[in-house]
mmCIF file of C-alpha atoms in Angstrom:
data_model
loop_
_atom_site.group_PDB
_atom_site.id
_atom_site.type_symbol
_atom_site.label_atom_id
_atom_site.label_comp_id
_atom_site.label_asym_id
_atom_site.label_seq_id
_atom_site.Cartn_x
_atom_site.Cartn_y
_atom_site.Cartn_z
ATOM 1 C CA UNK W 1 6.106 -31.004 63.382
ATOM 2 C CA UNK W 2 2.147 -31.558 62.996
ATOM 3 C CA UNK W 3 1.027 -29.391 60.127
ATOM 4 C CA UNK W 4 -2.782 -29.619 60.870
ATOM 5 C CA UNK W 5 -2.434 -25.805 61.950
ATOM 6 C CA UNK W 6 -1.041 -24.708 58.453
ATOM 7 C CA UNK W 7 -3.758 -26.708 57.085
ATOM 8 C CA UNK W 8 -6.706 -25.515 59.052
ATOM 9 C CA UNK W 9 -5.657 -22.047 59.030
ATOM 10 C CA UNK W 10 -5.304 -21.998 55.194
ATOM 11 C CA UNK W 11 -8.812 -23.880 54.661
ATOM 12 C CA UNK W 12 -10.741 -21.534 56.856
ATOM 13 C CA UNK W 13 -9.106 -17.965 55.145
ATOM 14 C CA UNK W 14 -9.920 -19.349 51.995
ATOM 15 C CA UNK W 15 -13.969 -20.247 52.900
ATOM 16 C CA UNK W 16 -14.156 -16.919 54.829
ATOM 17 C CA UNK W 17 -12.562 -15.331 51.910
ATOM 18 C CA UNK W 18 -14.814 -16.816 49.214
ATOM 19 C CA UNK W 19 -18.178 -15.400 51.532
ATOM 20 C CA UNK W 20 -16.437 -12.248 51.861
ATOM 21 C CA UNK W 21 -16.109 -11.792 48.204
ATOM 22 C CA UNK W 22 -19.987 -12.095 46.958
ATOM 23 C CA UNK W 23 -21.134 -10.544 50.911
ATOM 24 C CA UNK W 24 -18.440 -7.637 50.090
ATOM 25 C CA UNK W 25 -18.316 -6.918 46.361
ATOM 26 C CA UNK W 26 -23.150 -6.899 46.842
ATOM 27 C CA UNK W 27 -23.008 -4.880 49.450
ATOM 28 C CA UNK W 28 -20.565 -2.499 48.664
ATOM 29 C CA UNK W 29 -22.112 -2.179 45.177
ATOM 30 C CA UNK W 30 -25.901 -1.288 46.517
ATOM 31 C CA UNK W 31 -24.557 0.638 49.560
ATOM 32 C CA UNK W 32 -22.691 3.359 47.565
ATOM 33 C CA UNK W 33 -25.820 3.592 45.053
ATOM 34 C CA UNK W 34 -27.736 5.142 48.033
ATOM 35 C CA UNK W 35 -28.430 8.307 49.602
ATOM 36 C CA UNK W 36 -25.781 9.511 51.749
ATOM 37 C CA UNK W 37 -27.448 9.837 55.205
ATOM 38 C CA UNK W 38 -28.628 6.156 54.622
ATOM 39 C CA UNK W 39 -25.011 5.252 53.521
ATOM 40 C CA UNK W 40 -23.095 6.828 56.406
ATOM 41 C CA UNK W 41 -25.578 4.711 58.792
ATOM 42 C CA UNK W 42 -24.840 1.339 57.076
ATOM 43 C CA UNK W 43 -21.390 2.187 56.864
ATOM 44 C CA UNK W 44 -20.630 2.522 60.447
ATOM 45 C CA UNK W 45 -22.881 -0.725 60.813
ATOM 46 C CA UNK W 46 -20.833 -2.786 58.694
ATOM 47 C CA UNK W 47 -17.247 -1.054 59.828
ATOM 48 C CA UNK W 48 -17.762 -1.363 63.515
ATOM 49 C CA UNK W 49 -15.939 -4.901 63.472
ATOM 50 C CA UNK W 50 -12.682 -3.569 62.608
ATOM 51 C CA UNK W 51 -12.474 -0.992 65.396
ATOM 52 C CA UNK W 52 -14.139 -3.740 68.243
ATOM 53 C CA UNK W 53 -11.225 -5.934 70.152
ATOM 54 C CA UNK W 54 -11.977 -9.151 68.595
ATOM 55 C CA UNK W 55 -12.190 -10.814 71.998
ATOM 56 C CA UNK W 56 -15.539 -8.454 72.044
ATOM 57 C CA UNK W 57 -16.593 -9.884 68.327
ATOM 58 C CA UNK W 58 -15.637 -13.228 69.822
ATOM 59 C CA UNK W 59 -18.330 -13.065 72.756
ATOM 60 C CA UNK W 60 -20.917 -11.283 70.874
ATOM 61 C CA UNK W 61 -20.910 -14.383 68.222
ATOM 62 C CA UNK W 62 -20.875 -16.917 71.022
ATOM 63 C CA UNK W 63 -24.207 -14.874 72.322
ATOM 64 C CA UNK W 64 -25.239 -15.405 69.033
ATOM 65 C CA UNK W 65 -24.048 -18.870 68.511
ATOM 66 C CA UNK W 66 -23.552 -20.678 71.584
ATOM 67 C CA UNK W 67 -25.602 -23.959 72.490
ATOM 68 C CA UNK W 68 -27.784 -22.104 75.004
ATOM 69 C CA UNK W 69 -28.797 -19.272 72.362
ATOM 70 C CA UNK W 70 -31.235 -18.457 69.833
ATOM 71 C CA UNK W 71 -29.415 -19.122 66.167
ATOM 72 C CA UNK W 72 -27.213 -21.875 68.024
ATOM 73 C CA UNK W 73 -30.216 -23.389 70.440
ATOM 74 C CA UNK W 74 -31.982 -23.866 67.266
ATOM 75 C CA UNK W 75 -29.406 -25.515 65.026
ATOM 76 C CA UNK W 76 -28.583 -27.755 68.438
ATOM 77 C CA UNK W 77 -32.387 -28.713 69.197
ATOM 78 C CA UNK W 78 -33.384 -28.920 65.482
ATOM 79 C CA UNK W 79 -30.474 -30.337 63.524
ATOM 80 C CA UNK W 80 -28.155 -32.073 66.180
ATOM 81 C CA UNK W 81 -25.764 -29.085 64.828
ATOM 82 C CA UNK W 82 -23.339 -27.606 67.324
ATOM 83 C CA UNK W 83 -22.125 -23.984 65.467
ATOM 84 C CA UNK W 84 -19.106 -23.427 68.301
ATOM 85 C CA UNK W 85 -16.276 -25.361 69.234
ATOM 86 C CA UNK W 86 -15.838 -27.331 65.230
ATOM 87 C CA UNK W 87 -12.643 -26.146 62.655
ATOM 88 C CA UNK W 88 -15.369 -24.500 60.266
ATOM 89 C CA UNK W 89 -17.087 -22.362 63.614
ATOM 90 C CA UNK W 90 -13.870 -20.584 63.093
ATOM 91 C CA UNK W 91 -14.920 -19.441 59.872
ATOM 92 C CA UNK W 92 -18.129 -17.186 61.436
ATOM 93 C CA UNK W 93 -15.258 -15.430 63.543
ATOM 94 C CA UNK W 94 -13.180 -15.011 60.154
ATOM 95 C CA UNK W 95 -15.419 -13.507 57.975
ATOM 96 C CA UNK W 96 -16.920 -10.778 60.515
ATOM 97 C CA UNK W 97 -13.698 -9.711 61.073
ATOM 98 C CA UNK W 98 -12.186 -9.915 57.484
ATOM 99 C CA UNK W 99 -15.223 -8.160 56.049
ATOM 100 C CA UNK W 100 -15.154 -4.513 56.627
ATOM 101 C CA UNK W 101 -11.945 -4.406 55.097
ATOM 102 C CA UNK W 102 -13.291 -6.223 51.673
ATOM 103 C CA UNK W 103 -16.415 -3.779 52.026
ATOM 104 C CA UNK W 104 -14.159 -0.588 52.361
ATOM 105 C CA UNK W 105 -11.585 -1.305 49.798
ATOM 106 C CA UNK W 106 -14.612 -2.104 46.841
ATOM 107 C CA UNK W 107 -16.871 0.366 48.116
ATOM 108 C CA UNK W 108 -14.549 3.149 47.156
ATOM 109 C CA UNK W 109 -13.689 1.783 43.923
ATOM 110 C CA UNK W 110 -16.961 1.534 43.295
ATOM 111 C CA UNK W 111 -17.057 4.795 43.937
ATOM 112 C CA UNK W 112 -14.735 5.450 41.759
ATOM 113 C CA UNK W 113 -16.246 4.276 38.791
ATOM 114 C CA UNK W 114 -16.660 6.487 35.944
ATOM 115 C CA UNK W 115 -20.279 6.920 36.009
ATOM 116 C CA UNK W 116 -20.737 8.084 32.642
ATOM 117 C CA UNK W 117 -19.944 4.649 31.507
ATOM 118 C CA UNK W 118 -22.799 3.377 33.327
ATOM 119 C CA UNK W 119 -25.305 5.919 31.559
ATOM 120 C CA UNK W 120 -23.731 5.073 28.459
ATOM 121 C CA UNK W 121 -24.398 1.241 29.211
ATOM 122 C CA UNK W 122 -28.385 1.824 30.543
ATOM 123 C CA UNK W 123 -28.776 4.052 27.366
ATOM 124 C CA UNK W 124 -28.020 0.875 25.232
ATOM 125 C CA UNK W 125 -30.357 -0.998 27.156
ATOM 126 C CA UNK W 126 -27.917 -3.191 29.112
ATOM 127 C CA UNK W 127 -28.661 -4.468 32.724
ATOM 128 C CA UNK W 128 -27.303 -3.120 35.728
ATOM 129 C CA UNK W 129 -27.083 -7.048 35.968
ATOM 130 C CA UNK W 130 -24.602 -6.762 32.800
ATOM 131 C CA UNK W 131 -23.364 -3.988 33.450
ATOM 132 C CA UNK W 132 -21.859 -4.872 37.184
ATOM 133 C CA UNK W 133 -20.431 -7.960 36.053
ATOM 134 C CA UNK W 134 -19.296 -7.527 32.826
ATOM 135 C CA UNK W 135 -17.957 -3.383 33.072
ATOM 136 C CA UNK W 136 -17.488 -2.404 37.118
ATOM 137 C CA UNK W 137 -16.076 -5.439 37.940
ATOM 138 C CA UNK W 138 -13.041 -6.007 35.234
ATOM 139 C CA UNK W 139 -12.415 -2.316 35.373
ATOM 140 C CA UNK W 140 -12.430 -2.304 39.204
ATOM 141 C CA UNK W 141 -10.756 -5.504 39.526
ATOM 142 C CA UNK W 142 -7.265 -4.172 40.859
ATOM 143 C CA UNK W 143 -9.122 -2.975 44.103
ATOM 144 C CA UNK W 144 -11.249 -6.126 44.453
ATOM 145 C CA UNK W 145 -8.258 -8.181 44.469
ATOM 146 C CA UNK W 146 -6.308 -5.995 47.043
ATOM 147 C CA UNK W 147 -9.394 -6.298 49.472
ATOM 148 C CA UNK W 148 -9.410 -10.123 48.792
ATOM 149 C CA UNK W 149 -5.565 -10.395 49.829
ATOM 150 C CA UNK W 150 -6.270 -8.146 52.991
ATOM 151 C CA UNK W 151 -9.069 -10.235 53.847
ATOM 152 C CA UNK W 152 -7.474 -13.417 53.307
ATOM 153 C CA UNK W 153 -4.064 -12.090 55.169
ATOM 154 C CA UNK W 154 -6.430 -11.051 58.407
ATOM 155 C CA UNK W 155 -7.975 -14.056 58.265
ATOM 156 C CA UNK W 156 -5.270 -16.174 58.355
ATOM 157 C CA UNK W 157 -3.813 -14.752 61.410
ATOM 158 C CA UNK W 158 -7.202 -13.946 63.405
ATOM 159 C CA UNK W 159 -6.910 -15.014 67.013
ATOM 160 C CA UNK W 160 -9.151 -13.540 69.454
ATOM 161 C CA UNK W 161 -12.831 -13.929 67.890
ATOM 162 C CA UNK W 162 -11.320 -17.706 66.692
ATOM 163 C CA UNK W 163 -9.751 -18.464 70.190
ATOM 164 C CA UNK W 164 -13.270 -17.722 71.987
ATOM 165 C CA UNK W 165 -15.780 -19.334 68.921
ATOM 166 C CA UNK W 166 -13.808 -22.697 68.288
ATOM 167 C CA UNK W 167 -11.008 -22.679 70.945
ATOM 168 C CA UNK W 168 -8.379 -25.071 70.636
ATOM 169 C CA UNK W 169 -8.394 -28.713 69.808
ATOM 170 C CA UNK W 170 -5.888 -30.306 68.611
ATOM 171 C CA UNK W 171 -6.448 -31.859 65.218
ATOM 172 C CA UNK W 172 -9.505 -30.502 65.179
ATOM 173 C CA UNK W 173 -9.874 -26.684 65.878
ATOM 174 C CA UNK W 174 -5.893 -25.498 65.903
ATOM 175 C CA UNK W 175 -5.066 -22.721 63.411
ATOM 176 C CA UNK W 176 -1.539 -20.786 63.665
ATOM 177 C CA UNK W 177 -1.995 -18.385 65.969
ATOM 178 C CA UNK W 178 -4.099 -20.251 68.950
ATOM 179 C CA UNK W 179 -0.896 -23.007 67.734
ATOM 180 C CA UNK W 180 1.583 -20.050 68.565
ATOM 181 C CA UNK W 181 -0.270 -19.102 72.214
ATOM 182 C CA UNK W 182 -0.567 -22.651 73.496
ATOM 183 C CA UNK W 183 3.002 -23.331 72.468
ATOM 184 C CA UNK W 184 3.745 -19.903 74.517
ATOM 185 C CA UNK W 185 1.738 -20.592 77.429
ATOM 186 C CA UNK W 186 3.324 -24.387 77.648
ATOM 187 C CA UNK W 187 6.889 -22.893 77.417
ATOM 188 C CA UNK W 188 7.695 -24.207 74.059
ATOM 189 C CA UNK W 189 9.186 -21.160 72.551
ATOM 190 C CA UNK W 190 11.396 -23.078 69.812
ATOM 191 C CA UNK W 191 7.853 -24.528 68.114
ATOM 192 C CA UNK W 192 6.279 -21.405 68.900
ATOM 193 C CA UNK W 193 8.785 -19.148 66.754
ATOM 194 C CA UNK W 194 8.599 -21.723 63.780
ATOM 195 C CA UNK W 195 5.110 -21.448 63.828
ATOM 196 C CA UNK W 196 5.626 -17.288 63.685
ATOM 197 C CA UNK W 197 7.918 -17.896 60.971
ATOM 198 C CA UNK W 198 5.575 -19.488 58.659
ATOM 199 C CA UNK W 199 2.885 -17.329 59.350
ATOM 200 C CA UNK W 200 5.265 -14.327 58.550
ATOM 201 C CA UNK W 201 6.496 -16.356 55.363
ATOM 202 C CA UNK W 202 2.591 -16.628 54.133
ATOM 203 C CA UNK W 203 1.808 -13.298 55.065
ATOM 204 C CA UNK W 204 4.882 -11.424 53.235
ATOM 205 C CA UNK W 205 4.494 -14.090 50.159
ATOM 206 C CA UNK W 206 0.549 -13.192 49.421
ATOM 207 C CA UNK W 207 1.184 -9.186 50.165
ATOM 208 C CA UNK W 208 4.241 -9.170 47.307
ATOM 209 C CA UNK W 209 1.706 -11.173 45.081
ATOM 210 C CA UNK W 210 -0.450 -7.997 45.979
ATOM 211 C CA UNK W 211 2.057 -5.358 45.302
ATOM 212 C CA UNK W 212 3.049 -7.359 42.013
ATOM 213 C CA UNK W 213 -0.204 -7.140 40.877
ATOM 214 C CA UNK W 214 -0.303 -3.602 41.555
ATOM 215 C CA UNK W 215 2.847 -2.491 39.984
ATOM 216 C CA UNK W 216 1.340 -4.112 36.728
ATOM 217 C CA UNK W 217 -1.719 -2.481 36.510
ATOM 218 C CA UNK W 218 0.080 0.623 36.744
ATOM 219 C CA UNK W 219 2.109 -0.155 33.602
ATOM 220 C CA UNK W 220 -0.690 -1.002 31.821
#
């Protein structure tokens, strides 16, 4: 049984999940500091990939990407870069998808963050700087962490954006789930369900580390 799939799936969660957490964690942060006609607009801005069909997300990154388009044209004719159809083009399709749900989950526990304590913090003359990194984020870390295990979990089993951005090679693009739809569409269903299997193993094995975590900070 070639594990390449495991392995490229797991690599590319964990990049997309890394970007998601500094993109995520920023933009929450400034977002729910503004007014709230400015937020609402920026929030269904930044949302709108978890509602699209990631087939949709998919397309609109290869009009984006693709050889024959502006961003990807440029990297092709400039750099002799191709950004669709490599294992790491995978990771675009990963974090667009993944990162409304890291921007929901810490924008509302930002939200939820005793403000007083950030008066109290400016009045000593601390930087917001300071004060994001060294009070918001240890107090608010329960909910950062929970939108870093969602993220990671829809990463890791992200097909329809990945399928149409990187396709599948074998050895080179494969992840678990295009894995699980080529071993479908060639009729090999015993491969196929070990393949579902693992991905359900991962998936149930990160969101008990999740709930773990959760029950703890609750006895604290």
């Amino acid at each position: 049984m070639d594990l390449y799939p495991l392995y490229n799936s797991v690599r590319i969660a964990l990049i997309s999940t890394v970007i998601i957490f500094f993109i995520g964690t920023a933009s929450a942060y400034y977002i729910s500091r503004l007014p709230r006609a400015v937020k609402g607009v920026l929030d269904v801005l930044l949302t709108i990939p978890l509602v699209l069909p990631p087939t949709v997300i998919g397309y609109l990154l290869l009009r984006i990407l693709g050889p024959h388009r502006l961003v990807g044209g440029f990297f092709l004719e400039w750099f002799d870069l191709r950004l669709t159809m490599n294992w790491w083009s995978t990771v675009f399709a990963t974090t667009v998808v993944s990162f409304p749900l890291m921007y929901r989950t810490c924008r509302g526990v930002f939200e939820s963050f005793d403000v007083n304590i950030t008066q109290a913090a400016q009045t000593l003359g601390l930087s917001n700087t300071y004060i994001f990194w060294r009070l918001m984020l240890p107090v608010c870390k329960s909910g950062i962490i929970a939108g870093l295990v969602l993220s990671f979990t829809r990463a890791l089993g992200e097909y329809g954006a990945t399928s149409m951005v990187s396709g599948y090679i074998p050895h080179e693009t494969a992840t678990i789930s295009t894995t699980v739809y080529q071993l479908w569409r060639t009729e090999n269903d015993d491969l196929a369900v070990r393949w579902v299997l693992i991905n359900l193993l991962i998936s149930f094995v990160v969101l008990f580390f999740m709930n773990m975590l959760e029950n703890r900070r609750k006895r604290i």
